Tab-separated table of C-alpha atoms in Angstrom:
chain	number	residue	atom	x	y	z
A	8	MET	CA	55.426	31.648	-50.247
A	9	ALA	CA	59.005	32.228	-53.021
A	10	VAL	CA	58.368	35.004	-54.218
A	11	GLY	CA	56.879	36.602	-50.727
A	12	VAL	CA	60.766	35.408	-49.565
A	13	SER	CA	62.551	36.229	-51.848
A	14	LEU	CA	61.180	40.308	-52.651
A	15	THR	CA	61.805	40.185	-48.676
A	16	ALA	CA	65.054	39.276	-49.769
A	17	ARG	CA	65.311	42.041	-51.980
A	18	VAL	CA	64.065	45.123	-49.468
A	19	ASN	CA	65.963	43.611	-46.390
A	20	ASP	CA	69.821	45.325	-46.581
A	21	GLY	CA	71.145	43.860	-42.380
A	22	TYR	CA	73.657	41.774	-41.800
A	23	LEU	CA	74.698	39.444	-39.734
A	24	LEU	CA	78.463	40.385	-38.357
A	25	LEU	CA	81.067	37.511	-37.421
A	26	ILE	CA	83.569	38.129	-35.545
A	27	VAL	CA	86.214	36.089	-34.372
A	28	PRO	CA	89.265	37.000	-33.895
A	29	PRO	CA	91.783	37.426	-35.951
A	30	TYR	CA	89.139	36.995	-38.786
A	31	ARG	CA	85.286	38.866	-39.270
A	32	ILE	CA	82.827	37.790	-40.900
A	33	GLU	CA	80.247	39.486	-42.750
A	34	VAL	CA	76.714	38.096	-44.176
A	35	ALA	CA	73.587	38.750	-45.036
A	36	LEU	CA	70.838	38.480	-42.825
A	37	SER	CA	69.091	36.626	-45.467
A	38	LEU	CA	71.574	34.458	-46.229
A	39	ALA	CA	72.554	33.853	-42.048
A	40	ILE	CA	69.287	32.638	-42.142
A	41	ILE	CA	69.529	30.444	-44.928
A	42	LEU	CA	72.640	28.841	-43.728
A	43	PHE	CA	70.595	28.549	-40.288
A	44	VAL	CA	67.977	26.157	-41.368
A	45	LEU	CA	69.901	24.274	-43.972
A	46	ALA	CA	71.996	23.108	-40.997
A	47	PHE	CA	69.301	22.741	-38.808
A	48	VAL	CA	67.732	20.617	-41.120
A	49	LEU	CA	71.167	18.506	-41.662
A	50	LEU	CA	71.423	18.680	-38.071
A	51	PHE	CA	67.739	16.599	-37.502
A	52	LEU	CA	69.317	14.343	-40.424
A	53	VAL	CA	71.984	13.521	-38.974
A	54	LEU	CA	70.460	12.645	-35.695
A	55	ARG	CA	67.433	10.890	-37.582
A	56	THR	CA	70.336	8.255	-39.291
A	57	ILE	CA	71.973	7.772	-36.344
A	58	GLY	CA	68.651	7.075	-33.983
A	59	LEU	CA	67.639	4.766	-36.876
A	60	ALA	CA	70.657	3.312	-36.923
A	61	LEU	CA	70.835	2.245	-33.346
A	62	SER	CA	67.238	1.204	-33.027
A	63	LEU	CA	67.570	-1.076	-36.527
A	64	PRO	CA	68.310	-3.934	-34.646
A	65	SER	CA	65.036	-4.052	-31.520
A	66	ARG	CA	63.281	-3.426	-35.218
A	67	VAL	CA	64.676	-6.181	-36.584
A	68	GLY	CA	63.927	-8.199	-33.731
A	69	GLY	CA	59.997	-7.512	-33.531
A	70	TYR	CA	59.873	-7.667	-37.254
A	71	ARG	CA	61.148	-11.000	-37.193
A	72	ALA	CA	58.768	-11.754	-33.845
A	73	ARG	CA	55.804	-10.533	-35.739
A	74	ARG	CA	56.159	-12.831	-38.530
A	75	ARG	CA	56.752	-16.000	-36.131
A	76	ARG	CA	53.390	-15.043	-34.707
A	77	GLU	CA	51.829	-14.493	-37.530
A	78	LYS	CA	53.052	-17.703	-39.707
A	79	ALA	CA	51.807	-19.234	-35.906
A	80	THR	CA	49.170	-18.455	-35.917
A	81	ALA	CA	48.609	-19.660	-39.598
A	82	SER	CA	49.912	-23.021	-38.774
A	83	LEU	CA	46.899	-22.707	-35.499
A	84	HIS	CA	44.231	-22.081	-38.077
A	85	GLU	CA	45.817	-24.571	-40.463
A	86	ALA	CA	45.813	-27.838	-38.396
A	87	ILE	CA	42.042	-26.672	-36.976
A	88	ARG	CA	40.999	-26.542	-41.322
A	89	LEU	CA	43.114	-29.710	-41.186
A	90	LEU	CA	41.352	-31.451	-38.738
A	91	PHE	CA	37.428	-30.829	-39.328
A	92	GLU	CA	39.164	-32.367	-42.918
A	93	GLY	CA	40.236	-34.849	-41.421
A	94	ARG	CA	43.649	-35.221	-42.813
A	95	PHE	CA	44.967	-36.299	-39.222
A	96	SER	CA	48.812	-36.829	-39.738
A	97	GLN	CA	49.424	-33.007	-41.199
A	98	ALA	CA	47.072	-31.614	-38.746
A	99	LEU	CA	49.488	-32.677	-35.438
A	100	LYS	CA	52.465	-30.881	-38.109
A	101	LYS	CA	50.569	-28.324	-37.489
A	102	ALA	CA	49.559	-27.802	-34.341
A	103	GLY	CA	53.067	-28.749	-33.029
A	104	GLU	CA	54.315	-26.175	-35.259
A	105	ALA	CA	52.132	-23.523	-33.774
A	106	TYR	CA	52.836	-25.242	-30.003
A	107	VAL	CA	56.919	-25.109	-30.434
A	108	ALA	CA	55.798	-21.880	-31.627
A	109	GLY	CA	54.347	-20.041	-28.378
A	110	GLN	CA	51.136	-19.139	-29.962
A	111	ASP	CA	48.419	-20.270	-27.617
A	112	PRO	CA	49.760	-23.593	-26.489
A	113	GLY	CA	47.242	-24.952	-24.679
A	114	LEU	CA	44.427	-24.967	-27.573
A	115	ALA	CA	47.741	-26.310	-29.814
A	116	ALA	CA	48.298	-28.973	-27.723
A	117	LEU	CA	44.463	-30.047	-27.904
A	118	LEU	CA	44.533	-29.982	-31.140
A	119	ALA	CA	47.452	-32.098	-31.523
A	120	ALA	CA	45.937	-34.615	-28.717
A	121	ARG	CA	42.906	-35.272	-30.634
A	122	ALA	CA	45.139	-35.427	-33.976
A	123	ALA	CA	47.228	-37.767	-32.588
A	124	HIS	CA	43.775	-39.633	-31.641
A	125	GLY	CA	42.436	-39.856	-35.018
A	126	LEU	CA	45.736	-41.435	-36.257
A	127	ARG	CA	44.807	-44.385	-33.137
A	128	GLU	CA	48.450	-43.597	-31.350
A	129	PRO	CA	47.415	-43.930	-27.795
A	130	GLU	CA	51.324	-42.557	-26.847
A	131	LYS	CA	50.973	-39.523	-28.744
A	132	GLU	CA	47.022	-38.883	-27.637
A	133	GLN	CA	48.772	-38.682	-23.518
A	134	GLU	CA	52.048	-36.709	-24.111
A	135	TRP	CA	49.583	-33.723	-25.938
A	136	LEU	CA	47.370	-33.486	-23.109
A	137	GLY	CA	50.044	-33.137	-20.357
A	138	ARG	CA	51.071	-30.533	-22.311
A	139	VAL	CA	47.654	-28.899	-21.837
A	140	ASN	CA	48.620	-26.804	-18.361
A	141	ASN	CA	46.506	-23.839	-19.062
A	142	PRO	CA	43.323	-23.782	-15.851
A	143	ARG	CA	41.256	-22.225	-18.718
A	144	LEU	CA	41.273	-24.874	-20.952
A	145	ASP	CA	40.225	-27.698	-18.169
A	146	PRO	CA	36.838	-28.348	-19.295
A	147	ALA	CA	38.318	-28.758	-23.281
A	148	ARG	CA	40.899	-31.087	-21.941
A	149	LEU	CA	38.953	-33.478	-19.942
A	150	MET	CA	36.011	-33.739	-22.728
A	151	LEU	CA	38.650	-34.565	-25.064
A	152	GLU	CA	39.984	-36.919	-22.581
A	153	ALA	CA	35.869	-39.214	-21.698
A	154	GLU	CA	35.772	-39.142	-25.411
A	155	MET	CA	38.939	-40.558	-25.721
A	156	ALA	CA	38.336	-42.908	-23.278
A	157	ILE	CA	34.698	-44.009	-24.473
A	158	ASP	CA	36.699	-44.822	-28.134
A	159	HIS	CA	39.256	-46.752	-26.838
A	160	GLU	CA	36.487	-48.550	-24.549
A	161	GLN	CA	37.891	-47.634	-21.193
A	162	TYR	CA	33.938	-46.518	-19.953
A	163	GLY	CA	34.807	-46.771	-16.477
A	164	GLU	CA	37.949	-44.339	-16.858
A	165	ALA	CA	34.461	-41.817	-18.833
A	166	VAL	CA	32.570	-41.655	-16.156
A	167	SER	CA	35.297	-40.704	-13.533
A	168	VAL	CA	36.533	-37.907	-16.222
A	169	LEU	CA	32.883	-36.635	-16.522
A	170	GLN	CA	32.370	-36.496	-13.194
A	171	ALA	CA	35.758	-34.899	-12.409
A	172	LEU	CA	34.385	-32.570	-15.696
A	173	GLN	CA	31.085	-32.345	-13.669
A	174	ASN	CA	32.540	-30.507	-10.127
A	175	ILE	CA	34.394	-27.749	-12.948
A	176	SER	CA	31.513	-27.084	-15.479
A	177	GLY	CA	28.327	-28.541	-14.405
A	178	ARG	CA	26.318	-30.889	-16.452
A	179	HIS	CA	25.952	-29.147	-20.259
A	180	ILE	CA	23.970	-31.438	-22.915
A	181	ALA	CA	27.251	-32.249	-24.812
A	182	ALA	CA	28.806	-34.216	-20.866
A	183	LEU	CA	25.149	-36.044	-20.544
A	184	ARG	CA	25.855	-37.168	-24.298
A	185	LEU	CA	29.139	-38.686	-23.531
A	186	GLU	CA	28.052	-39.992	-20.526
A	187	LEU	CA	25.192	-41.502	-21.523
A	188	ARG	CA	27.353	-43.470	-24.176
A	189	ALA	CA	30.184	-44.152	-20.747
A	190	GLN	CA	27.254	-45.280	-18.754
A	191	GLN	CA	25.857	-47.911	-21.846
A	192	GLY	CA	29.470	-49.303	-21.970
A	193	CYS	CA	29.815	-49.967	-17.927
A	194	GLY	CA	26.704	-51.690	-18.313
A	195	ASN	CA	24.731	-48.853	-15.873
A	196	TRP	CA	21.126	-48.754	-16.877
A	197	PRO	CA	19.455	-47.655	-13.996
A	198	GLU	CA	22.400	-44.916	-14.476
A	199	VAL	CA	21.579	-44.496	-17.989
A	200	LEU	CA	17.370	-44.153	-17.763
A	201	LYS	CA	17.920	-40.799	-15.453
A	202	LEU	CA	20.443	-40.061	-18.305
A	203	ALA	CA	17.677	-40.300	-21.166
A	204	ARG	CA	15.638	-38.392	-19.689
A	205	VAL	CA	17.434	-35.246	-18.135
A	206	LEU	CA	18.368	-35.765	-22.200
A	207	GLU	CA	14.472	-36.340	-22.934
A	208	LYS	CA	14.264	-33.132	-21.041
A	209	ARG	CA	16.380	-31.140	-22.392
A	210	GLU	CA	15.333	-31.787	-25.987
A	211	ALA	CA	18.816	-32.808	-26.060
A	212	LEU	CA	18.246	-35.955	-28.957
A	213	ALA	CA	15.744	-37.543	-31.426
A	214	PRO	CA	12.883	-38.748	-29.758
A	215	GLU	CA	12.763	-42.273	-31.508
A	216	LEU	CA	16.922	-42.269	-30.228
A	217	LEU	CA	15.883	-41.867	-26.564
A	218	GLN	CA	13.334	-44.259	-26.988
A	219	GLU	CA	15.785	-46.638	-28.129
A	220	ILE	CA	18.153	-45.794	-25.343
A	221	LYS	CA	14.937	-46.850	-22.712
A	222	THR	CA	13.914	-49.839	-23.625
A	223	GLN	CA	17.287	-51.569	-24.321
A	224	ALA	CA	18.223	-49.793	-20.388
A	225	HIS	CA	14.861	-51.684	-19.540
A	226	GLN	CA	15.246	-54.969	-21.384
A	227	GLU	CA	18.954	-54.640	-19.580
A	228	ALA	CA	18.522	-54.470	-16.663
A	229	ILE	CA	15.530	-57.261	-16.729
A	230	ARG	CA	17.732	-59.371	-18.532
A	231	GLN	CA	20.771	-59.186	-15.848
A	232	GLN	CA	17.555	-59.451	-12.716
A	233	GLN	CA	18.770	-56.886	-10.874
A	234	VAL	CA	15.859	-56.908	-9.721
A	235	ALA	CA	15.915	-60.207	-7.888
A	236	ASP	CA	13.152	-62.012	-6.779
A	237	GLU	CA	9.523	-62.041	-8.004
A	238	GLY	CA	8.480	-58.931	-6.174
A	239	GLN	CA	11.069	-56.968	-6.867
A	240	LEU	CA	10.321	-57.604	-10.350
A	241	LEU	CA	6.923	-56.678	-10.980
A	242	ALA	CA	7.652	-53.607	-8.901
A	243	TYR	CA	10.207	-52.599	-11.209
A	244	LEU	CA	8.002	-53.604	-13.991
A	245	ARG	CA	4.707	-51.014	-12.635
A	246	ALA	CA	6.793	-48.661	-11.727
A	247	ILE	CA	7.869	-48.074	-15.589
A	248	PRO	CA	6.014	-45.031	-17.378
A	249	ALA	CA	3.849	-46.037	-19.725
A	250	LYS	CA	5.274	-43.448	-22.568
A	251	GLU	CA	8.588	-45.848	-22.197
A	252	ARG	CA	6.385	-48.909	-22.507
A	253	SER	CA	7.137	-50.803	-26.771
A	254	LEU	CA	6.492	-53.871	-27.649
A	255	ARG	CA	10.096	-55.232	-27.118
A	256	LEU	CA	9.814	-54.474	-23.531
A	257	THR	CA	6.586	-56.224	-23.038
A	258	HIS	CA	8.139	-59.203	-24.701
A	259	THR	CA	11.220	-59.018	-22.694
A	260	SER	CA	9.188	-57.948	-19.209
A	261	CYS	CA	6.882	-61.791	-20.332
A	262	GLN	CA	10.092	-63.813	-20.370
A	263	ALA	CA	11.160	-62.671	-16.838
A	264	LEU	CA	7.490	-63.175	-15.676
A	265	LEU	CA	7.272	-66.585	-16.541
A	266	GLU	CA	11.339	-67.155	-16.272
A	267	HIS	CA	9.958	-66.304	-12.620
A	268	GLY	CA	6.755	-68.597	-12.501
A	269	VAL	CA	4.628	-65.381	-12.720
A	270	ASP	CA	2.290	-66.203	-15.376
A	271	ASP	CA	-0.834	-64.890	-14.243
A	272	GLU	CA	0.875	-61.343	-14.180
A	273	ALA	CA	2.586	-62.169	-17.802
A	274	GLN	CA	-1.486	-63.764	-19.700
A	275	ARG	CA	-2.321	-60.098	-18.038
A	276	MET	CA	0.629	-58.442	-19.673
A	277	ILE	CA	0.783	-60.398	-22.562
A	278	GLU	CA	-2.927	-59.541	-23.426
A	279	LYS	CA	-3.296	-56.256	-23.023
A	280	GLN	CA	-0.144	-55.927	-25.685
A	281	LEU	CA	-1.906	-57.908	-27.799
A	282	ASP	CA	-4.940	-55.823	-27.692
A	283	LEU	CA	-3.307	-53.381	-28.511
A	284	GLN	CA	-0.730	-54.038	-30.896
A	285	TRP	CA	-0.675	-57.775	-32.506
A	286	ASP	CA	3.309	-59.054	-32.959
A	287	SER	CA	3.401	-63.345	-33.802
A	288	ASP	CA	5.925	-63.399	-31.720
A	289	LEU	CA	4.377	-61.810	-28.085
A	290	VAL	CA	1.528	-64.668	-29.478
A	291	GLN	CA	4.210	-67.102	-29.006
A	292	LEU	CA	5.047	-66.266	-25.605
A	293	TYR	CA	1.278	-66.727	-24.841
A	294	GLY	CA	1.316	-70.177	-25.042
A	295	GLN	CA	3.956	-70.292	-22.937
A	296	VAL	CA	1.744	-69.476	-20.056
A	297	ARG	CA	1.098	-72.023	-16.899
A	298	GLY	CA	-1.614	-70.072	-15.481
A	299	ARG	CA	-4.235	-71.270	-12.842
A	300	ASP	CA	-7.217	-70.852	-15.512
A	301	LEU	CA	-5.878	-72.578	-18.755
A	302	THR	CA	-9.553	-72.335	-20.422
A	303	SER	CA	-9.666	-68.702	-20.444
A	304	CYS	CA	-6.646	-68.702	-22.203
A	305	ILE	CA	-7.501	-70.893	-25.119
A	306	ALA	CA	-10.681	-68.567	-25.221
A	307	ARG	CA	-9.278	-65.196	-25.817
A	308	ALA	CA	-6.793	-67.261	-28.119
A	309	GLU	CA	-9.956	-68.231	-30.211
A	310	LYS	CA	-10.971	-65.210	-30.022
A	311	TRP	CA	-8.058	-63.709	-32.323
A	312	LEU	CA	-7.972	-65.994	-34.468
A	313	PRO	CA	-10.724	-65.384	-37.331
A	314	GLN	CA	-9.082	-61.966	-37.506
A	315	HIS	CA	-6.005	-63.418	-37.875
A	316	PRO	CA	-6.657	-67.230	-39.377
A	317	GLU	CA	-3.231	-68.098	-40.559
A	318	ASP	CA	-0.739	-66.300	-37.937
A	319	ALA	CA	1.477	-69.965	-37.764
A	320	GLN	CA	2.243	-68.411	-34.575
A	321	LEU	CA	-1.215	-68.710	-32.898
A	322	LEU	CA	-1.930	-72.090	-34.403
A	323	LEU	CA	0.617	-73.318	-32.136
A	324	THR	CA	-0.262	-71.215	-29.348
A	325	LEU	CA	-3.482	-72.640	-29.131
A	326	GLY	CA	-2.073	-75.772	-29.888
A	327	ARG	CA	0.168	-75.492	-26.953
A	328	LEU	CA	-2.942	-74.578	-24.358
A	329	CYS	CA	-4.377	-77.457	-25.276
A	330	LEU	CA	-2.050	-80.380	-25.070
A	331	GLN	CA	-1.794	-78.996	-21.839
A	332	GLN	CA	-4.995	-79.077	-21.251
A	333	ARG	CA	-5.051	-82.109	-22.611
A	334	LEU	CA	-7.284	-81.741	-24.989
A	335	TRP	CA	-5.559	-84.221	-27.707
A	336	GLY	CA	-8.224	-83.403	-30.701
A	337	LYS	CA	-8.084	-80.152	-30.627
A	338	ALA	CA	-4.563	-79.693	-30.285
A	339	GLN	CA	-3.838	-81.431	-33.423
A	340	ILE	CA	-6.162	-79.967	-35.292
A	341	TYR	CA	-4.085	-76.508	-34.753
A	342	LEU	CA	-0.424	-77.538	-34.925
A	343	GLU	CA	-1.299	-79.073	-37.978
A	344	ALA	CA	-2.786	-76.372	-39.290
A	345	SER	CA	-0.112	-74.739	-38.565
A	346	LEU	CA	2.484	-76.892	-40.236
A	347	SER	CA	0.537	-76.322	-43.159
A	348	LEU	CA	1.780	-72.692	-43.044
A	349	VAL	CA	5.221	-72.702	-42.127
A	350	ASP	CA	7.429	-76.126	-41.526
A	351	GLN	CA	8.542	-74.978	-37.957
A	352	ARG	CA	10.629	-76.991	-35.915
A	353	ALA	CA	8.884	-76.425	-32.464
A	354	VAL	CA	5.866	-77.660	-34.970
A	355	ARG	CA	7.333	-80.806	-35.816
A	356	LEU	CA	8.368	-81.615	-31.759
A	357	GLU	CA	4.830	-79.895	-30.554
A	358	LEU	CA	3.076	-83.195	-32.824
A	359	ALA	CA	5.352	-85.614	-31.786
A	360	ARG	CA	5.101	-84.819	-28.056
A	361	LEU	CA	1.188	-84.882	-28.504
A	362	PHE	CA	1.594	-88.531	-30.682
A	363	GLU	CA	3.470	-89.925	-27.787
A	364	GLN	CA	1.520	-88.881	-24.799
A	365	THR	CA	-1.644	-90.698	-27.137
A	366	GLU	CA	0.591	-93.490	-26.987
A	367	ARG	CA	0.951	-92.888	-31.244
A	368	TRP	CA	4.516	-94.049	-31.482
A	369	ASP	CA	4.804	-94.695	-35.259
A	370	GLU	CA	3.101	-91.094	-36.650
A	371	ALA	CA	5.372	-89.282	-33.648
A	372	MET	CA	8.920	-90.454	-35.008
A	373	PRO	CA	8.797	-88.689	-38.105
A	374	HIS	CA	7.633	-85.481	-37.174
A	375	TYR	CA	11.392	-86.034	-34.558
A	376	ARG	CA	13.220	-86.903	-38.055
A	377	ALA	CA	12.008	-83.654	-39.668
A	378	ALA	CA	13.131	-81.356	-37.358
A	379	ALA	CA	16.720	-83.249	-36.133
A	380	GLU	CA	16.579	-82.785	-40.177
A	381	GLN	CA	15.790	-78.967	-39.762
A	382	VAL	CA	18.175	-78.494	-36.951
A	383	ALA	CA	21.005	-80.140	-39.175
A	384	LEU	CA	20.474	-77.728	-42.169
A	385	ARG	CA	21.370	-75.071	-40.403
A	386	PRO	CA	24.961	-73.512	-39.451
A	387	ALA	CA	26.301	-75.340	-36.879
A	388	THR	CA	29.576	-76.041	-35.479
A	389	PRO	CA	30.315	-80.547	-35.620
A	390	LEU	CA	30.059	-80.855	-31.930
A	391	LEU	CA	26.112	-79.222	-33.202
A	392	ARG	CA	26.562	-82.042	-35.939
A	393	LEU	CA	27.667	-84.796	-33.912
A	394	ALA	CA	24.991	-83.895	-31.479
A	395	VAL	CA	21.860	-84.364	-34.330
A	396	SER	CA	23.050	-87.108	-36.080
A	397	SER	CA	23.150	-88.805	-31.980
A	398	ALA	CA	19.496	-88.054	-31.461
A	399	GLN	CA	18.496	-89.055	-35.398
A	400	GLN	CA	20.063	-92.439	-34.321
A	401	LEU	CA	18.522	-93.146	-31.287
A	402	GLN	CA	15.320	-91.944	-32.458
A	403	SER	CA	15.824	-94.946	-34.684
A	404	VAL	CA	16.026	-97.328	-32.167
A	405	PRO	CA	12.759	-99.599	-31.377
A	406	ARG	CA	10.328	-98.742	-27.954
A	407	LEU	CA	9.498	-101.585	-26.234
A	408	PRO	CA	5.771	-101.660	-25.338
A	409	GLY	CA	5.191	-100.167	-22.681
């Protein structure tokens, strides 16, 4: 290109005449073109420099704003990382920096509230929660409020918050899990059962854990006597689905039946459960049955004996049943057999009662003393020790011939 320009300039004999009175300027056309181009470039550079100088403040401001946004974003990301690491104090600091910088302030406030909760600072929790003003974050805020309320054992407040959440975003699995914990804390066992069944359908918790939760809910509902009379108790127990029944629940149910005087139903339930699964504690409860046909109870228990000959609770139960039927000889045999396996206070007391009813006072007293000594050996309050000592003194007083 340079060669072409030089050749063109050599063959070009034209010139440019400029007349500015009283001056007359004659310039070669090639030189004039070169000067014109240089002037244009110079003018462009001057104007460009002036433009850059005038825009410099806004460019500096934009750069600083961009740096602030980058720093705020980094602080927000750092707060999330520190929160997951459990470094709550530093997470709170970084979230506060992001909030002040205006980088997603709602999310930054939520992170700060969660970090404050980890530091066990309730005032800061509420302060930061109050700064979450973005309606888009309302479900997240309510979830966090419910979790905090549960951790502070404010279960009623947690239930109210979760109901508000349900009105906004429905009942998703995480909210149902929180509500389950809140209802457990409130002792609202019918609602606990409903939630556990919903979570079971959605496969949201381990089956073993759900079974344990449902068993506990049934047990507490029975213990709190939310079913007041005999009819309601029977209706409640019969309404329990078969897959929710368990050994522990059977034990609690039978205790409630015996307390309500429904011994025949308790007897039937215990026998059915023991045929499925043997349990010594349930066998002991069988000995408390006061049914109309104790003879059949004794016969049933004696059928179990060959399969469990060294079960001390079964022998104790047989002894108690025989005592109720006034079968003194058999009762003594079973009770002494149980005592030979395990020295239990309950067996001592039953033997003492047997000897009293057969007017064998001298044989009853050693068992009373042994039972009292077993109580005294347990960790007890001074008041209980005093009661045991008094009982032993009373037992040492000779009986008047009756």
